[in-house]
Short mmCIF file of N, CA and C in Angstrom, two decimals:
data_model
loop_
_atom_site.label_atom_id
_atom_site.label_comp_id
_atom_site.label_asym_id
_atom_site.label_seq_id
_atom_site.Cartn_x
_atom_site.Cartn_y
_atom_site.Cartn_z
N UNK A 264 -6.25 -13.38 10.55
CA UNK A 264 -5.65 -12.41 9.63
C UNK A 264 -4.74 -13.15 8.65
N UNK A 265 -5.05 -12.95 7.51
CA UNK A 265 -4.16 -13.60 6.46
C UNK A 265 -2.58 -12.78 6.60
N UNK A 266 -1.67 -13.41 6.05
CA UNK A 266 -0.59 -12.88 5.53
C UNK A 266 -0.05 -12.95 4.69
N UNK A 267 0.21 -12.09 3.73
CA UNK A 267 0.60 -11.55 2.76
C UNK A 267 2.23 -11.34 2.44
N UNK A 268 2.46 -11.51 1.59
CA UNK A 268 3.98 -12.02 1.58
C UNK A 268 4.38 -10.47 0.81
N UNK A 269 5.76 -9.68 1.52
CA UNK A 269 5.80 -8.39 0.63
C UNK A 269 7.78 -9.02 0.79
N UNK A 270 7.78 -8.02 -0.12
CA UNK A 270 9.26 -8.26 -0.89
C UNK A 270 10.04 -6.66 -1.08
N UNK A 271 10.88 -6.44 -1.21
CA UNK A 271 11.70 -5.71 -1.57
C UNK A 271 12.24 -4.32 -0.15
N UNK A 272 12.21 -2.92 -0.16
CA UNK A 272 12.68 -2.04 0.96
C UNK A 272 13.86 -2.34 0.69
N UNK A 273 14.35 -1.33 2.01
CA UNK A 273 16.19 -1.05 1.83
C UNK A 273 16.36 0.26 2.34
N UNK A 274 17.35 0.31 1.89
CA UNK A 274 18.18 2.00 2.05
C UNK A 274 18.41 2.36 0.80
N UNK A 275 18.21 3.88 0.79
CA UNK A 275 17.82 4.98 -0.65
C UNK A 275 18.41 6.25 -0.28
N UNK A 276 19.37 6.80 -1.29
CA UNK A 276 19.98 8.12 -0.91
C UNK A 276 18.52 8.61 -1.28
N UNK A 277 18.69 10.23 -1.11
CA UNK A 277 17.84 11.00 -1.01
C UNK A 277 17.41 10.82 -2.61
N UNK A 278 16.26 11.14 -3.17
CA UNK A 278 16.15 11.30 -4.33
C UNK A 278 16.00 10.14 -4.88
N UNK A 279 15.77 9.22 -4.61
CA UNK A 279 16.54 8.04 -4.98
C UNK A 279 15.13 7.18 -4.95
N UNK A 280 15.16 5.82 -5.57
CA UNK A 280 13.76 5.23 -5.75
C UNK A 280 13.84 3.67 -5.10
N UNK A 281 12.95 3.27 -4.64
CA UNK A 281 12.75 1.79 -4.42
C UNK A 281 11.22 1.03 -4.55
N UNK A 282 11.08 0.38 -4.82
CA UNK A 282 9.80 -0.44 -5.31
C UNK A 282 9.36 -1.60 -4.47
N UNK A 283 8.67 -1.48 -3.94
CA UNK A 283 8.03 -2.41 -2.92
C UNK A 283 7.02 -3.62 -3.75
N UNK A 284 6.86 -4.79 -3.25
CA UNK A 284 6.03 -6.02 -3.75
C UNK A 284 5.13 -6.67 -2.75
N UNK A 285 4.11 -6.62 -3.32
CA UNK A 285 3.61 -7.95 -2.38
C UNK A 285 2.44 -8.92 -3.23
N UNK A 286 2.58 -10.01 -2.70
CA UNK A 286 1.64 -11.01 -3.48
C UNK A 286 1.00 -11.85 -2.09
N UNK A 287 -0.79 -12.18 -2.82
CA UNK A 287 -1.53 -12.67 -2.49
C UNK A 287 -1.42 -14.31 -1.98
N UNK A 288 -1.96 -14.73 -1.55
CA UNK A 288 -2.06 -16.40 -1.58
C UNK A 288 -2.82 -16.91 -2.36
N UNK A 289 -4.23 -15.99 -2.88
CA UNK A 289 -4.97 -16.85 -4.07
C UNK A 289 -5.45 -16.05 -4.79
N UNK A 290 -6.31 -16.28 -5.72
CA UNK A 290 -7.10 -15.39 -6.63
C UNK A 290 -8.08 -14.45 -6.38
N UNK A 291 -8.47 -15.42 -5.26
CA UNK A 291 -9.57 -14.21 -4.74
C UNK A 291 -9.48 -12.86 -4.64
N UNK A 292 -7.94 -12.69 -4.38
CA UNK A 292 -7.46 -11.48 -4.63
C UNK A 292 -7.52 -10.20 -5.31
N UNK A 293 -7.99 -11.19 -6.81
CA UNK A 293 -7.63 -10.15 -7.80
C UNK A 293 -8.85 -9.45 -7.66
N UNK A 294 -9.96 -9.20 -7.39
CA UNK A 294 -11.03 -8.77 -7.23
C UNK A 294 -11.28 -7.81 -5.73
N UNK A 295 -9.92 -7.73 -5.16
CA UNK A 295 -9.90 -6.68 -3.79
C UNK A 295 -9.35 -5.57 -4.21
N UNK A 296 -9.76 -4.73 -3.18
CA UNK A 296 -9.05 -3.30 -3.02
C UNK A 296 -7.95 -4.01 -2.35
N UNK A 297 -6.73 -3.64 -2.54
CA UNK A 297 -5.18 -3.26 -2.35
C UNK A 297 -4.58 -2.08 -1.59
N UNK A 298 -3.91 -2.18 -1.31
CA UNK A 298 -3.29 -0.96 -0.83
C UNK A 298 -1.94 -0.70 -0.02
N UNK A 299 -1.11 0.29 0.46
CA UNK A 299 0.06 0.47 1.11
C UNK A 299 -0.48 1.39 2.09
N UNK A 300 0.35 0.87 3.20
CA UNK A 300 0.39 1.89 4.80
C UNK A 300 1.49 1.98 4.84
N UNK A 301 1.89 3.31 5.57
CA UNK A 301 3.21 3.23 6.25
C UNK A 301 3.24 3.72 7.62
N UNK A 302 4.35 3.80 8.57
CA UNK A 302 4.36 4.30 9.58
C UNK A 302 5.88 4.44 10.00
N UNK A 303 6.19 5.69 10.05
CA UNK A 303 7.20 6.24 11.10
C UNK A 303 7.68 6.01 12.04
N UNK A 304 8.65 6.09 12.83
CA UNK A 304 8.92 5.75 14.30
C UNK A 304 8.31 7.13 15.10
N UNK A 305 7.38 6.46 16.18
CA UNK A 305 6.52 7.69 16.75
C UNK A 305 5.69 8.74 16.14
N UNK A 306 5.33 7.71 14.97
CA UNK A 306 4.11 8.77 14.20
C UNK A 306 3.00 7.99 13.84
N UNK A 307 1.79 8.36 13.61
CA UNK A 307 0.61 7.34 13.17
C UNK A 307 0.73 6.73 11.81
N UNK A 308 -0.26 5.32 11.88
CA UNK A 308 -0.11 4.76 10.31
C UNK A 308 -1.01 6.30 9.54
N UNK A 309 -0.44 5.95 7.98
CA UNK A 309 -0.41 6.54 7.12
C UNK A 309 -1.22 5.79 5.99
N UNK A 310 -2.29 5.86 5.95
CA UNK A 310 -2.56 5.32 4.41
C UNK A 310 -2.18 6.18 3.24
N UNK A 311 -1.48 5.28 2.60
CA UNK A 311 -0.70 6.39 1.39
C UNK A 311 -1.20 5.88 0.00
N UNK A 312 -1.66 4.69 -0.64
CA UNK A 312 -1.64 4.36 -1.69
C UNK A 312 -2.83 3.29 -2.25
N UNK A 313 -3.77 2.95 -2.63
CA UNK A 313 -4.71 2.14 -3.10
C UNK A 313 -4.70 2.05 -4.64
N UNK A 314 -5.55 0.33 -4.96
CA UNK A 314 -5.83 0.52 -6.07
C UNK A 314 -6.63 -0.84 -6.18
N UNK A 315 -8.32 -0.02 -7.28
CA UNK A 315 -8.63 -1.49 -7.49
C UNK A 315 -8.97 -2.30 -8.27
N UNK A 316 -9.46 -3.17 -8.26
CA UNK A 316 -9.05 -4.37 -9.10
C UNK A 316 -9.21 -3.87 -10.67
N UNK A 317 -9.81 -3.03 -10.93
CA UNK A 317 -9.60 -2.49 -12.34
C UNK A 317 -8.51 -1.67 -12.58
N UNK A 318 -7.87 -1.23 -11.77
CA UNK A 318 -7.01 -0.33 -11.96
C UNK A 318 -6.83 0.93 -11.61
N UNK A 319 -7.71 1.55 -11.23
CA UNK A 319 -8.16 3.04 -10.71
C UNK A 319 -7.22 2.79 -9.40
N UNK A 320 -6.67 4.69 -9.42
CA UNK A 320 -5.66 4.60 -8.29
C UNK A 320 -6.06 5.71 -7.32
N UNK A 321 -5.74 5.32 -5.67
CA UNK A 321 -6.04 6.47 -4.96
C UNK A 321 -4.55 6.86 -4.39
N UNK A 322 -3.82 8.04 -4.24
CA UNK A 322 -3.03 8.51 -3.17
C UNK A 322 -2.95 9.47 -2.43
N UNK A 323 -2.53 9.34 -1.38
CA UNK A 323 -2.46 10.30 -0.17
C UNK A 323 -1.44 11.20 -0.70
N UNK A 324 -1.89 12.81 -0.05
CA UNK A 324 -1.21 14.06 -0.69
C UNK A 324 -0.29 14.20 -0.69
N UNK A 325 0.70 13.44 0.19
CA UNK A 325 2.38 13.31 0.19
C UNK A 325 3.17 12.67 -0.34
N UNK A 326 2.43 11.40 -1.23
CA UNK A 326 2.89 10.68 -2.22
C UNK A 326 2.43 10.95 -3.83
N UNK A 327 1.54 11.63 -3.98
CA UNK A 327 0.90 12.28 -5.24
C UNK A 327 2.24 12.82 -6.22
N UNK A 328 1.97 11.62 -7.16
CA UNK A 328 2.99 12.46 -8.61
C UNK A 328 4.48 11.53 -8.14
N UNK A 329 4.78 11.18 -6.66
CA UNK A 329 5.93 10.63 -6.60
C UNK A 329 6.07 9.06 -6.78
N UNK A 330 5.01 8.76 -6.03
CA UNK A 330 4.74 7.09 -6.01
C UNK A 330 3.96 6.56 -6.75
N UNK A 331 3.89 5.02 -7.16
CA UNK A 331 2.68 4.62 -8.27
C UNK A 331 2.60 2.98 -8.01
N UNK A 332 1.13 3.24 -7.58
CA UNK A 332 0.65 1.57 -7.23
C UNK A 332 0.02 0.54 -8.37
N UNK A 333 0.93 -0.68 -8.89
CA UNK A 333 0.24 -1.27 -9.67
C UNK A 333 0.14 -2.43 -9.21
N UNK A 334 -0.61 -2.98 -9.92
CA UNK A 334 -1.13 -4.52 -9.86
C UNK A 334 -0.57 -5.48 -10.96
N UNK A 335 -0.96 -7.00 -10.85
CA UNK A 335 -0.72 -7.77 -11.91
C UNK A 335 -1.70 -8.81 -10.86
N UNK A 336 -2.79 -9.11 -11.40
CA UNK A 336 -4.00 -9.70 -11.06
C UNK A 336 -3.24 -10.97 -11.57
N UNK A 337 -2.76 -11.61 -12.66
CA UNK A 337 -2.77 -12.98 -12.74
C UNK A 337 -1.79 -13.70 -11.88
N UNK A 338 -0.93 -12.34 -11.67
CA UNK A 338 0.41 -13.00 -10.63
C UNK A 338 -0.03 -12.66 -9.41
N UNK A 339 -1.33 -12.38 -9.46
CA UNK A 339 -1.19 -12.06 -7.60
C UNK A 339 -0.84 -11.15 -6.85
N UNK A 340 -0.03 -9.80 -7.36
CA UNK A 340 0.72 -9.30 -6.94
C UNK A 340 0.63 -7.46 -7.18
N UNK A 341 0.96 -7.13 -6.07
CA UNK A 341 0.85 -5.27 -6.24
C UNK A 341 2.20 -4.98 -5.92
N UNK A 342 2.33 -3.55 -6.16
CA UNK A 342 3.95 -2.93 -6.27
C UNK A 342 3.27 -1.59 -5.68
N UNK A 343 4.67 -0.64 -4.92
CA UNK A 343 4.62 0.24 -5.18
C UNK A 343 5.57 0.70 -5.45
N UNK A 344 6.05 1.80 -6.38
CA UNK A 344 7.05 2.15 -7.00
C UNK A 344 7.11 3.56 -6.45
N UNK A 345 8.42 3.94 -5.46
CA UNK A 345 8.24 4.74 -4.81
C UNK A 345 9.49 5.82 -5.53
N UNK A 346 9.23 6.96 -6.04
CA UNK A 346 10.57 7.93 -6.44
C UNK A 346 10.65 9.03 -5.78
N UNK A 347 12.05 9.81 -6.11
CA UNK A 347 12.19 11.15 -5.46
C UNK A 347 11.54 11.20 -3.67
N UNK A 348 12.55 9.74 -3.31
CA UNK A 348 12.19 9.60 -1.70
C UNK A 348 12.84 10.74 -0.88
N UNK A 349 12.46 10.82 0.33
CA UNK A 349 12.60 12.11 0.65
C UNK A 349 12.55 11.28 2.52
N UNK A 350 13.64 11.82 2.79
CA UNK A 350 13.90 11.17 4.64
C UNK A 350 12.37 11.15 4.78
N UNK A 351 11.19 12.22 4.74
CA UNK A 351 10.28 11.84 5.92
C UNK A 351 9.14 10.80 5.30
N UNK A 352 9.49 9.97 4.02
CA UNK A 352 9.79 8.63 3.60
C UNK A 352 10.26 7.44 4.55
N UNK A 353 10.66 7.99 5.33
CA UNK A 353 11.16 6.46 5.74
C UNK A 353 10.27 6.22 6.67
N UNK A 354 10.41 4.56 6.59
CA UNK A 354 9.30 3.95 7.75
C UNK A 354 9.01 2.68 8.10
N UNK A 355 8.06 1.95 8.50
CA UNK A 355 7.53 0.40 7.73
C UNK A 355 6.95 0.73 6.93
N UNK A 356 6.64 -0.30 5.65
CA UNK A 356 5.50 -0.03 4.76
C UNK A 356 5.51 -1.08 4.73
N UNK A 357 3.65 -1.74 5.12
CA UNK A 357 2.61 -2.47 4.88
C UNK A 357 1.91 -2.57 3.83
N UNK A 358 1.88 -3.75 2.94
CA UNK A 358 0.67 -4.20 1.93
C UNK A 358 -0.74 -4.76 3.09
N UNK A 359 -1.49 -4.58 2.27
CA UNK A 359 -2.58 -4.54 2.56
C UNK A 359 -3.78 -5.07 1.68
N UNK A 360 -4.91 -5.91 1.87
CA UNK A 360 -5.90 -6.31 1.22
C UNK A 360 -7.39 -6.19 1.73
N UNK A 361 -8.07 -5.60 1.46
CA UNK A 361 -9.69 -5.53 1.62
C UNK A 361 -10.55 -6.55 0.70
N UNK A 362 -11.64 -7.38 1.45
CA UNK A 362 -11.96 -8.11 1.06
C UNK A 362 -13.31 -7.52 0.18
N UNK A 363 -13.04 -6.14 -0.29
CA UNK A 363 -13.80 -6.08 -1.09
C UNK A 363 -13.03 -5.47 -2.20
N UNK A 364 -14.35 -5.33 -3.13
CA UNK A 364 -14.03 -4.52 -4.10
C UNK A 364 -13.34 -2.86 -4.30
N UNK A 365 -14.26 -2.30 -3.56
CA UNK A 365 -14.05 -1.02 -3.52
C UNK A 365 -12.95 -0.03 -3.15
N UNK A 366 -12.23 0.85 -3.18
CA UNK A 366 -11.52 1.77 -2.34
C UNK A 366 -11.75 2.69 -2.38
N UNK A 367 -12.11 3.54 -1.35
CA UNK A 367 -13.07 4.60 -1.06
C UNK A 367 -11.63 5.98 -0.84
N UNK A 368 -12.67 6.60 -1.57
CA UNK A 368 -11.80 8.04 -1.48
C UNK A 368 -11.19 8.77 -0.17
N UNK A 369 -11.94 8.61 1.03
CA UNK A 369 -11.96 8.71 2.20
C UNK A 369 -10.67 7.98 2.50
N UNK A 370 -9.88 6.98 1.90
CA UNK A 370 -9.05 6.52 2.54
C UNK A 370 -7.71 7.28 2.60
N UNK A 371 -7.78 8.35 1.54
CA UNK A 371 -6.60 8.88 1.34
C UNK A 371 -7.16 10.33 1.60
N UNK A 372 -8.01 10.86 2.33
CA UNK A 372 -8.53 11.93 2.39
C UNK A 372 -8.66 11.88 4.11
N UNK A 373 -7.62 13.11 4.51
CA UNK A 373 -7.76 13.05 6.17
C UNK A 373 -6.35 12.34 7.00
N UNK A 374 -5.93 12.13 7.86
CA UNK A 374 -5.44 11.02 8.65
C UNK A 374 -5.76 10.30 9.47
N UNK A 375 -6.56 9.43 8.93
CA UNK A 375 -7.15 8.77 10.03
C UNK A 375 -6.51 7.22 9.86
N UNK A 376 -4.99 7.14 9.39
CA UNK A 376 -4.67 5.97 9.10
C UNK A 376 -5.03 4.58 9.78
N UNK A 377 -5.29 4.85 10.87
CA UNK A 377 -5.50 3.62 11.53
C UNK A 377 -7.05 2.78 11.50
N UNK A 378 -7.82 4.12 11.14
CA UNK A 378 -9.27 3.81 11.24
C UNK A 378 -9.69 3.20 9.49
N UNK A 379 -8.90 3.70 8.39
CA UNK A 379 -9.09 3.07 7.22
C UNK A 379 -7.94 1.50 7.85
N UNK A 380 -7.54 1.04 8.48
CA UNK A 380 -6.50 0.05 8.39
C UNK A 380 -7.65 -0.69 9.01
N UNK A 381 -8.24 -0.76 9.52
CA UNK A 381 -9.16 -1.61 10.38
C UNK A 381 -10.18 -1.96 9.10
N UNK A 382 -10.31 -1.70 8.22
CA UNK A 382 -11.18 -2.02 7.11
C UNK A 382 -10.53 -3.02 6.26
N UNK A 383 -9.05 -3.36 6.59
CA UNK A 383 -8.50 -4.51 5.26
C UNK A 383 -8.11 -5.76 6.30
N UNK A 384 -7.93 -6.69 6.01
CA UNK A 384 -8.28 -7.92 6.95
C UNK A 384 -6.90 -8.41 6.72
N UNK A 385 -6.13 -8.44 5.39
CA UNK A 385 -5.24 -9.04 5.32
C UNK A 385 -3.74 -8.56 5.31
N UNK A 386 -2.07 -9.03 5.50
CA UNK A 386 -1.26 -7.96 6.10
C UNK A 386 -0.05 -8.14 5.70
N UNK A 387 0.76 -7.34 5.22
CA UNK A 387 1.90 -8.16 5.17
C UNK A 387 2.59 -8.02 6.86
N UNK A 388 4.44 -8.02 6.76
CA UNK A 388 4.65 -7.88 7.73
C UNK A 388 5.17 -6.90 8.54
N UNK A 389 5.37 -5.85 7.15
CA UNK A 389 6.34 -4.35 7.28
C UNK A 389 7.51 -4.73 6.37
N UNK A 390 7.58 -4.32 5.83
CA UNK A 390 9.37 -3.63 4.98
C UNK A 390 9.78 -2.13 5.75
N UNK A 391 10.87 -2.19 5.67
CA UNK A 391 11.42 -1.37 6.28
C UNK A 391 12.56 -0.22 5.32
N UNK A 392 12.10 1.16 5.29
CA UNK A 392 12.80 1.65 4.06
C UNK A 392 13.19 2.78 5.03
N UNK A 393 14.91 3.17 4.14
CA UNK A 393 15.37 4.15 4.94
C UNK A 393 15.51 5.19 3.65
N UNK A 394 15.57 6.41 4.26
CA UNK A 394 16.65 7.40 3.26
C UNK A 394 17.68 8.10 3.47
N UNK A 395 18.73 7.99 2.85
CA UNK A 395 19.85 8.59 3.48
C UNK A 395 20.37 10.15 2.91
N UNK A 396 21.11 11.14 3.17
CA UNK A 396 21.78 11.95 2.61
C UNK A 396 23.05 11.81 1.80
#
């Protein structure tokens, strides 16, 4: 399993925004589906966010309109830009890489977080984001 280097998390009053990073080890990259998981304490992973290498974006119904996943293919690197966080926000959040092209609609359709997670090979290590009142 590769690892993937992610950057940023924290603590966020309510309402409040934080932007997550992660970058690749090579180029090969720029040509994968991408993506963010998260997970709760005592709740299942969550696939919440995809995007691919052209740009087309998928999100899960609880992040729709709040969060926004981009890329920068020459740097290697995806974001997610998370706003108007909300406590049941908080969690780990995982970058993620599929060694393909594609990201299938199915990934953000359903909860089956764990069973789309078994489809990306590569990981970061968790960031850890809180929200406060």
């Amino acid at each position: 399993q590769v690892q993937l280097k992610e950057s940023g998390g924290g603590s966020v009053k309510v309402g409040g925004s934080l932007r997550l990073s992660c970058q690749a080890p090579d180029n090969r990259y720029a040509r994968y589906c991408l993506g963010w998981f998260r997970q709760a304490p005592g709740k299942a992973r969550e696939a919440i966010a995809f995007i691919e290498h052209d740009g087309d974006t998928l999100y899960a119904e609880p992040v729709k309109g709040r969060f926004i996943v981009v890329r920068d293919n020459a740097e290697r690197t995806w974001s997610l830009q998370m706003n108007k966080l909300a406590p049941e926000d908080a969690g780990a959040y995982f970058c993620a890489a599929r060694q393909y092209m594609a990201c299938y609609h199915r990934y953000v359709e359903g909860d089956e977080g764990d069973k789309v997670a078994s489809e990306f090979e590569s990981w970061g290590k968790g960031l850890q984001v809180a929200v406060v009142s």
